[in-house]
Amino acid sequence: LHLSIRRQRQMCIRDRRECLIRINKMTQSDPTFDDLLVRTANLLAQGGDEAVRDAFISRFTMAIIDEAQDTDQLQWEIFRGVFQADETSRMLLAVGDPKQAIYRFRGADVEAYLAQRIPSKVRTLTRNWRSDARLIRALNTVFAGKEFGEGIDYPEVSARDGAPETSIGVFPSLAILEVGAQGNQNAVVKPAAWRVRELLAEILIDDKATQEGRRLPYPREICVLVNSKANGRKIEKELRAMGIPAVSSGTESVMASVMASDMRRLFDAMAHPGDRSRVRLAAATVFIGEQLVTLGALTDEMLDVIAQRVFEWASLVRRKGINAWAFEIRRDTNIVERLVAGREGERQETDFTHIVELLHAATDGKGCAPDVLVNEMDRLEGLEDMNETVSRRVESDRDAVQIMTVHASK
């Protein structure tokens, strides 16, 4: 029994060592952002590589950290490793607004930033260069004396010299809607859509280019900020039901779209054209046009025809790349008609173009095996929804209300 336990322990130690070796190899060849931070800290933080630190210190006399409220403790160990707080000949300038610290879910630590601030050296910008004077006064009134967390206050600001009093006439610059106690976020969907409808019908914007000098707003001049992508989609749907054009941006990943699902199923079949089950699933995509409910009725002859087409597309991708395949798709009027059909047609086309561009960049515009496209689709699917690479694009530049998450807008 004793020998058995010892043998199991040795096997566990061996497996752990092999696992660590594999992980180390992976991070060396394809490091994450956190891996890069740790490597930098090992070089520049206190106790790091003195030669590298000395070279850095002698070369740089000033560093500016933008969006400093979104830093974390490890990053400050790096900063303080090469810029000491009591230095006079060198400067570390942190530009930040702790009220805008909204990235804790990504590891940002506003407390780490606040702990590094030296009160005697803090300089606050108190002039707003963008907004109308009346809006600034309204915000000062609402937030006077308020805190956004311990040590995060609201400093009163003033409008720039010459700022217009207002650009929207007698309409209030700031309005807070009371919608009562709400059990879930869905309850604000209809009030938000109704408010947009009111704004489009009631606000008069100063516009010297018009004969009257004022006009109603265009839908594109209104933006709805939401906390969640689900709410954004619901508000967009509600506005469209009212006949108000609305488009979403940054509310979700393009890889969560129906188009991404269709493309991945097709590429999977292209990588395995002899697999009947994969070809059958590909048949239900917009590119081939069969219905899911009728897939079981496809005969062997019909599947052979579909498999041949999938094989031809796979050959095209291998020889000429993803753009050549996309060009071939757009040449087929039957596919294009299915692609742009219905209320979501423009959305589908935008998603298709977006994904093709991402795959084109990932493959350097060269021919590749279809399984390379499948692997890249899987990698893109693993990115955060708010990642700029996969964040869903606005369908068009047409006149429409813009809907986006707070994170995407920032």
Coordinates of C-alpha atoms in Angstrom, one line a residue:
L1 CA 0.0 0.0 0.0
H2 CA 2.8 2.4 0.9
L3 CA 4.6 1.7 -2.4
S4 CA 1.3 2.3 -4.3
I5 CA 0.7 5.7 -2.6
R6 CA 4.3 6.7 -3.3
R7 CA 4.0 5.6 -7.0
Q8 CA 0.8 7.6 -7.4
R9 CA 2.4 10.6 -5.8
Q10 CA 5.4 10.4 -8.2
M11 CA 3.0 10.1 -11.1
C12 CA 1.1 13.2 -10.0
I13 CA 4.4 15.1 -9.6
R14 CA 5.4 14.0 -13.1
D15 CA 2.1 14.9 -14.6
R16 CA 2.2 18.3 -12.9
R17 CA 5.7 19.0 -14.2
E18 CA 4.7 18.0 -17.8
C19 CA 1.6 20.2 -17.6
L20 CA 3.7 23.2 -16.4
I21 CA 6.1 22.6 -19.2
R22 CA 3.3 22.6 -21.8
I23 CA 1.7 25.8 -20.3
N24 CA 5.1 27.5 -20.3
K25 CA 5.7 26.6 -24.0
M26 CA 2.2 27.9 -24.9
T27 CA 2.7 31.2 -23.1
Q28 CA 6.1 31.7 -24.6
S29 CA 4.9 31.3 -28.2
D30 CA 1.5 32.9 -27.7
P31 CA 1.4 35.0 -24.6
T32 CA -1.7 36.6 -23.2
F33 CA -1.9 40.2 -22.2
D34 CA -1.5 39.1 -18.5
D35 CA 1.6 37.1 -19.5
L36 CA 3.2 40.2 -21.0
L37 CA 2.5 42.2 -17.9
V38 CA 4.1 39.6 -15.7
R39 CA 7.2 39.4 -18.0
T40 CA 7.5 43.2 -17.9
A41 CA 7.1 43.3 -14.1
N42 CA 9.9 40.6 -13.8
L43 CA 12.2 43.0 -15.7
L44 CA 11.2 46.5 -14.5
A45 CA 9.5 46.2 -11.0
Q46 CA 11.6 46.4 -7.8
G47 CA 13.7 43.3 -7.6
G48 CA 13.7 42.8 -11.4
D49 CA 16.5 43.0 -13.8
E50 CA 18.7 45.9 -12.7
A51 CA 20.5 46.3 -16.1
V52 CA 17.2 46.6 -17.9
R53 CA 15.7 48.9 -15.3
D54 CA 18.8 51.2 -15.4
A55 CA 18.7 51.3 -19.2
F56 CA 15.0 52.3 -19.1
I57 CA 15.6 54.9 -16.4
S58 CA 18.5 56.5 -18.3
R59 CA 16.5 56.6 -21.5
F60 CA 13.1 58.0 -20.4
T61 CA 12.7 61.0 -18.2
M62 CA 8.9 61.2 -18.5
A63 CA 6.0 58.8 -19.0
I64 CA 2.3 59.5 -19.4
I65 CA -0.3 56.9 -18.4
D66 CA -3.6 57.6 -20.1
E67 CA -6.9 56.1 -18.7
A68 CA -5.0 55.6 -15.5
Q69 CA -8.1 54.7 -13.6
D70 CA -8.2 51.4 -15.5
T71 CA -4.8 50.2 -14.3
D72 CA -4.1 47.5 -11.6
Q73 CA -1.6 46.8 -8.8
L74 CA 0.8 44.9 -11.0
Q75 CA 1.0 47.7 -13.5
W76 CA 1.7 50.2 -10.7
E77 CA 4.6 48.0 -9.6
I78 CA 6.0 48.3 -13.1
F79 CA 5.5 52.1 -13.1
R80 CA 7.0 52.6 -9.7
G81 CA 9.9 50.3 -10.5
V82 CA 11.2 53.0 -13.0
F83 CA 9.6 56.2 -11.7
Q84 CA 9.8 56.9 -7.9
A85 CA 7.1 59.0 -6.3
D86 CA 9.6 61.5 -4.8
E87 CA 11.6 62.1 -8.0
T88 CA 12.1 65.7 -9.1
S89 CA 14.2 65.4 -12.3
R90 CA 11.9 62.8 -13.9
M91 CA 8.1 62.6 -14.1
L92 CA 5.3 60.0 -14.2
L93 CA 2.1 61.7 -15.3
A94 CA -1.1 59.8 -14.8
V95 CA -4.2 61.1 -16.6
G96 CA -7.4 59.6 -15.3
D97 CA -10.9 60.1 -14.1
P98 CA -11.9 57.6 -11.4
K99 CA -15.6 58.3 -12.2
Q100 CA -15.0 56.5 -15.5
A101 CA -13.6 53.3 -14.0
I102 CA -15.9 50.8 -15.6
Y103 CA -13.5 47.9 -16.4
R104 CA -13.3 46.0 -13.2
F105 CA -14.6 43.0 -15.0
R106 CA -11.4 43.1 -17.0
G107 CA -9.1 43.3 -14.0
A108 CA -8.9 47.1 -13.6
D109 CA -8.5 48.2 -10.0
V110 CA -9.5 51.9 -9.4
E111 CA -8.3 51.5 -5.8
A112 CA -4.8 50.8 -7.0
Y113 CA -4.9 54.1 -8.9
L114 CA -6.4 56.1 -6.0
A115 CA -3.7 54.7 -3.6
Q116 CA -1.0 56.1 -5.9
R117 CA -2.4 59.6 -6.1
I118 CA -0.4 62.3 -4.2
P119 CA -3.0 64.9 -3.1
S120 CA -0.5 67.8 -3.3
K121 CA 0.3 67.0 -6.9
V122 CA -3.2 66.4 -8.2
R123 CA -4.4 68.8 -10.9
T124 CA -8.0 68.9 -11.9
L125 CA -9.4 70.1 -15.2
T126 CA -12.5 72.2 -14.4
R127 CA -13.4 73.5 -17.9
N128 CA -15.7 71.5 -20.2
W129 CA -14.9 72.2 -23.8
R130 CA -17.8 70.2 -25.4
S131 CA -21.1 70.7 -23.8
D132 CA -23.7 73.5 -23.7
A133 CA -23.5 75.8 -20.6
R134 CA -27.1 74.9 -19.5
L135 CA -26.3 71.1 -19.5
I136 CA -23.1 71.7 -17.4
R137 CA -25.1 73.7 -14.8
A138 CA -27.7 70.9 -14.6
L139 CA -25.1 68.2 -14.1
N140 CA -23.4 70.3 -11.4
T141 CA -26.7 70.6 -9.6
V142 CA -27.5 66.9 -9.8
F143 CA -24.1 65.7 -8.7
A144 CA -23.1 68.4 -6.2
G145 CA -21.7 66.7 -3.0
K146 CA -22.1 63.2 -4.5
E147 CA -19.4 60.5 -4.4
F148 CA -18.9 57.7 -6.9
G149 CA -17.0 55.6 -4.3
E150 CA -14.6 56.3 -1.5
G151 CA -12.4 59.2 -2.5
I152 CA -14.2 59.7 -5.8
D153 CA -16.0 63.0 -5.7
Y154 CA -17.6 65.2 -8.4
P155 CA -15.7 68.4 -9.0
E156 CA -17.8 71.2 -10.3
V157 CA -16.9 72.3 -13.8
S158 CA -17.8 75.3 -16.0
A159 CA -18.5 75.6 -19.7
R160 CA -15.8 77.0 -22.1
D161 CA -15.9 80.7 -22.9
G162 CA -18.3 81.3 -25.7
A163 CA -20.2 78.0 -25.2
P164 CA -23.8 78.3 -26.3
E165 CA -26.4 78.4 -23.5
T166 CA -28.3 75.6 -25.3
S167 CA -28.8 74.2 -28.8
I168 CA -32.3 72.8 -28.2
G169 CA -34.4 75.8 -27.2
V170 CA -36.8 75.5 -24.3
F171 CA -36.5 71.7 -24.2
P172 CA -34.7 70.7 -20.9
S173 CA -31.0 69.9 -21.3
L174 CA -31.2 67.2 -18.7
A175 CA -34.3 65.1 -17.8
I176 CA -34.5 62.2 -15.4
L177 CA -37.4 59.8 -16.0
E178 CA -39.1 58.2 -13.0
V179 CA -40.3 54.7 -14.1
G180 CA -41.0 53.4 -10.6
A181 CA -39.7 50.3 -8.9
Q182 CA -38.4 47.8 -11.5
G183 CA -37.8 44.1 -11.0
N184 CA -35.6 43.7 -14.1
Q185 CA -33.9 45.7 -16.8
N186 CA -36.5 44.8 -19.4
A187 CA -38.9 47.2 -17.7
V188 CA -37.0 50.2 -19.1
V189 CA -37.2 49.0 -22.8
K190 CA -40.6 50.5 -23.6
P191 CA -40.0 53.8 -21.6
A192 CA -36.6 54.3 -23.4
A193 CA -38.2 53.7 -26.9
W194 CA -41.1 56.1 -26.0
R195 CA -38.6 58.7 -24.9
V196 CA -36.8 58.5 -28.2
R197 CA -40.1 58.9 -30.0
E198 CA -40.8 62.0 -27.9
L199 CA -37.4 63.5 -28.6
L200 CA -37.8 63.1 -32.4
A201 CA -41.2 64.8 -32.3
E202 CA -40.6 67.6 -29.8
I203 CA -37.0 68.8 -29.7
L204 CA -36.2 71.8 -31.9
I205 CA -32.4 72.0 -32.7
D206 CA -30.8 75.3 -33.7
D207 CA -29.8 75.1 -37.3
K208 CA -29.0 78.2 -39.3
A209 CA -29.0 76.2 -42.5
T210 CA -32.8 75.9 -42.4
Q211 CA -35.2 78.7 -43.3
E212 CA -36.7 78.8 -39.8
G213 CA -33.4 78.5 -38.0
R214 CA -34.6 75.4 -36.1
R215 CA -35.5 71.8 -37.0
L216 CA -36.5 68.5 -35.6
P217 CA -33.6 66.1 -34.8
Y218 CA -32.6 63.4 -37.2
P219 CA -32.7 59.8 -35.8
R220 CA -28.9 59.6 -36.2
E221 CA -28.5 62.5 -33.8
I222 CA -29.9 60.4 -30.9
C223 CA -27.9 57.7 -29.1
V224 CA -29.2 55.2 -26.6
L225 CA -26.7 53.9 -24.1
V226 CA -27.5 50.6 -22.4
N227 CA -25.9 48.4 -19.7
S228 CA -26.4 45.1 -21.5
K229 CA -26.4 44.0 -25.1
A230 CA -29.7 42.1 -24.5
N231 CA -31.4 45.4 -23.6
G232 CA -29.9 47.1 -26.6
R233 CA -31.4 44.5 -28.9
K234 CA -34.8 44.8 -27.3
I235 CA -34.8 48.6 -27.5
E236 CA -33.8 48.4 -31.2
K237 CA -36.6 46.0 -31.9
E238 CA -39.1 48.3 -30.0
L239 CA -38.0 51.3 -32.0
R240 CA -38.2 49.5 -35.3
A241 CA -41.8 48.4 -34.4
M242 CA -42.6 52.1 -34.0
G243 CA -41.3 52.8 -37.4
I244 CA -38.2 54.5 -36.1
P245 CA -34.9 53.3 -37.8
A246 CA -32.4 52.0 -35.2
V247 CA -29.1 50.2 -35.4
S248 CA -26.9 48.6 -32.8
S249 CA -23.1 48.8 -32.4
G250 CA -21.0 47.2 -29.8
T251 CA -23.9 45.5 -28.1
E252 CA -22.6 42.0 -28.9
S253 CA -20.0 40.0 -30.7
V254 CA -20.5 39.3 -34.4
M255 CA -19.4 35.7 -33.6
A256 CA -22.7 35.2 -31.7
S257 CA -24.7 36.0 -34.8
V258 CA -26.7 33.6 -37.0
M259 CA -24.3 34.4 -39.8
A260 CA -21.3 33.3 -37.8
S261 CA -23.1 30.0 -37.0
D262 CA -23.9 29.4 -40.7
M263 CA -20.4 30.2 -41.8
R264 CA -18.8 27.9 -39.2
R265 CA -21.1 25.0 -40.2
L266 CA -20.3 25.5 -43.8
F267 CA -16.6 25.7 -43.2
D268 CA -16.8 22.5 -41.1
A269 CA -18.5 20.7 -44.0
M270 CA -15.9 22.1 -46.4
A271 CA -13.2 20.6 -44.2
H272 CA -15.0 17.2 -44.2
P273 CA -17.0 17.1 -47.5
G274 CA -17.3 13.3 -47.2
D275 CA -19.1 13.5 -43.8
R276 CA -22.8 13.3 -44.6
S277 CA -23.9 14.7 -41.2
R278 CA -21.8 17.8 -41.7
V279 CA -23.0 18.3 -45.2
R280 CA -26.6 17.9 -44.0
L281 CA -26.0 20.7 -41.4
A282 CA -24.4 22.9 -44.0
A283 CA -27.4 22.4 -46.2
A284 CA -29.5 24.3 -43.7
T285 CA -27.3 27.5 -43.9
V286 CA -28.2 30.6 -45.9
F287 CA -25.6 29.6 -48.4
I288 CA -27.4 26.4 -49.6
G289 CA -30.9 27.3 -48.4
E290 CA -32.5 24.1 -47.2
Q291 CA -34.8 24.2 -44.2
L292 CA -33.9 22.4 -40.9
V293 CA -37.3 20.7 -40.8
T294 CA -36.8 19.1 -44.2
L295 CA -33.2 18.0 -43.8
G296 CA -34.3 14.4 -43.1
A297 CA -36.1 14.3 -46.4
L298 CA -32.9 15.0 -48.5
T299 CA -32.1 12.0 -50.7
D300 CA -28.7 10.7 -51.3
E301 CA -28.7 12.2 -54.8
M302 CA -29.6 15.6 -53.4
L303 CA -26.8 15.3 -50.7
D304 CA -24.3 14.3 -53.5
V305 CA -25.1 17.6 -55.3
I306 CA -24.7 19.6 -52.1
A307 CA -21.5 17.8 -51.2
Q308 CA -20.1 18.5 -54.7
R309 CA -20.8 22.2 -54.3
V310 CA -19.2 22.3 -50.8
F311 CA -16.2 20.5 -52.2
E312 CA -15.8 23.1 -55.0
W313 CA -16.0 25.9 -52.5
A314 CA -13.4 24.2 -50.4
S315 CA -11.1 23.9 -53.4
L316 CA -11.6 27.6 -54.1
V317 CA -10.6 28.6 -50.5
R318 CA -7.5 26.4 -50.7
R319 CA -6.4 27.9 -54.0
K320 CA -7.4 31.6 -53.7
G321 CA -8.5 32.3 -50.2
I322 CA -11.6 33.5 -48.3
N323 CA -12.1 36.7 -50.4
A324 CA -12.4 34.6 -53.6
W325 CA -15.0 32.5 -52.0
A326 CA -17.0 35.5 -50.7
F327 CA -16.8 37.0 -54.3
E328 CA -18.3 33.7 -55.6
I329 CA -21.1 33.9 -53.0
R330 CA -22.0 37.4 -54.0
R331 CA -22.1 36.4 -57.6
D332 CA -24.9 33.9 -56.9
T333 CA -28.2 35.8 -57.0
N334 CA -30.1 33.0 -55.2
I335 CA -27.7 33.2 -52.2
V336 CA -27.7 37.0 -52.2
E337 CA -31.5 37.0 -52.2
R338 CA -31.6 34.7 -49.2
L339 CA -28.8 36.7 -47.5
V340 CA -30.6 40.1 -47.6
A341 CA -34.2 38.8 -47.3
G342 CA -36.4 40.1 -44.4
R343 CA -35.9 42.8 -41.8
E344 CA -32.5 41.4 -40.8
G345 CA -31.1 41.3 -44.3
E346 CA -28.9 44.4 -43.9
R347 CA -27.7 43.0 -40.6
Q348 CA -26.9 39.7 -42.2
E349 CA -24.9 41.3 -45.0
T350 CA -22.9 43.5 -42.5
D351 CA -22.1 40.4 -40.4
F352 CA -21.0 38.4 -43.5
T353 CA -18.7 41.2 -44.6
H354 CA -17.3 41.7 -41.1
I355 CA -16.4 38.0 -40.6
V356 CA -14.9 37.6 -44.1
E357 CA -12.7 40.6 -43.4
L358 CA -11.5 39.0 -40.1
L359 CA -10.8 35.7 -41.8
H360 CA -9.0 37.4 -44.7
A361 CA -6.7 39.2 -42.2
A362 CA -6.1 36.1 -40.2
T363 CA -5.0 34.2 -43.4
D364 CA -3.0 37.0 -44.9
G365 CA -5.3 36.9 -47.9
K366 CA -3.9 33.6 -49.0
G367 CA -5.4 30.3 -49.8
C368 CA -5.8 28.0 -46.8
A369 CA -7.4 24.7 -45.7
P370 CA -11.0 25.1 -44.5
D371 CA -10.1 23.7 -41.1
V372 CA -7.9 26.8 -40.7
L373 CA -11.1 28.9 -41.0
V374 CA -12.9 26.7 -38.5
N375 CA -10.0 27.2 -36.0
E376 CA -10.0 30.9 -36.5
M377 CA -13.8 31.1 -36.0
D378 CA -13.3 29.3 -32.7
R379 CA -10.6 31.7 -31.6
L380 CA -12.7 34.8 -32.5
E381 CA -15.7 33.3 -30.7
G382 CA -13.5 33.2 -27.5
L383 CA -12.9 37.0 -27.6
E384 CA -14.9 39.3 -25.4
D385 CA -18.0 40.8 -26.9
M386 CA -16.7 44.3 -26.4
N387 CA -13.4 43.5 -28.1
E388 CA -13.1 45.9 -31.1
T389 CA -12.2 43.0 -33.4
V390 CA -15.5 41.2 -33.0
S391 CA -17.9 43.9 -31.7
R392 CA -20.8 44.0 -34.1
R393 CA -20.8 46.9 -36.6
V394 CA -23.6 49.2 -37.4
E395 CA -25.4 47.9 -40.5
S396 CA -25.2 51.1 -42.5
D397 CA -24.6 54.8 -42.3
R398 CA -28.3 55.5 -42.9
D399 CA -30.2 57.9 -40.7
A400 CA -31.0 55.8 -37.6
V401 CA -30.9 56.0 -33.8
Q402 CA -27.6 54.6 -32.6
I403 CA -27.8 52.0 -29.8
M404 CA -24.6 50.9 -28.0
T405 CA -23.4 49.7 -24.6
V406 CA -21.7 52.0 -22.2
H407 CA -18.4 50.2 -22.6
A408 CA -18.6 50.3 -26.4
S409 CA -19.3 54.0 -26.4
K410 CA -16.3 54.7 -24.2

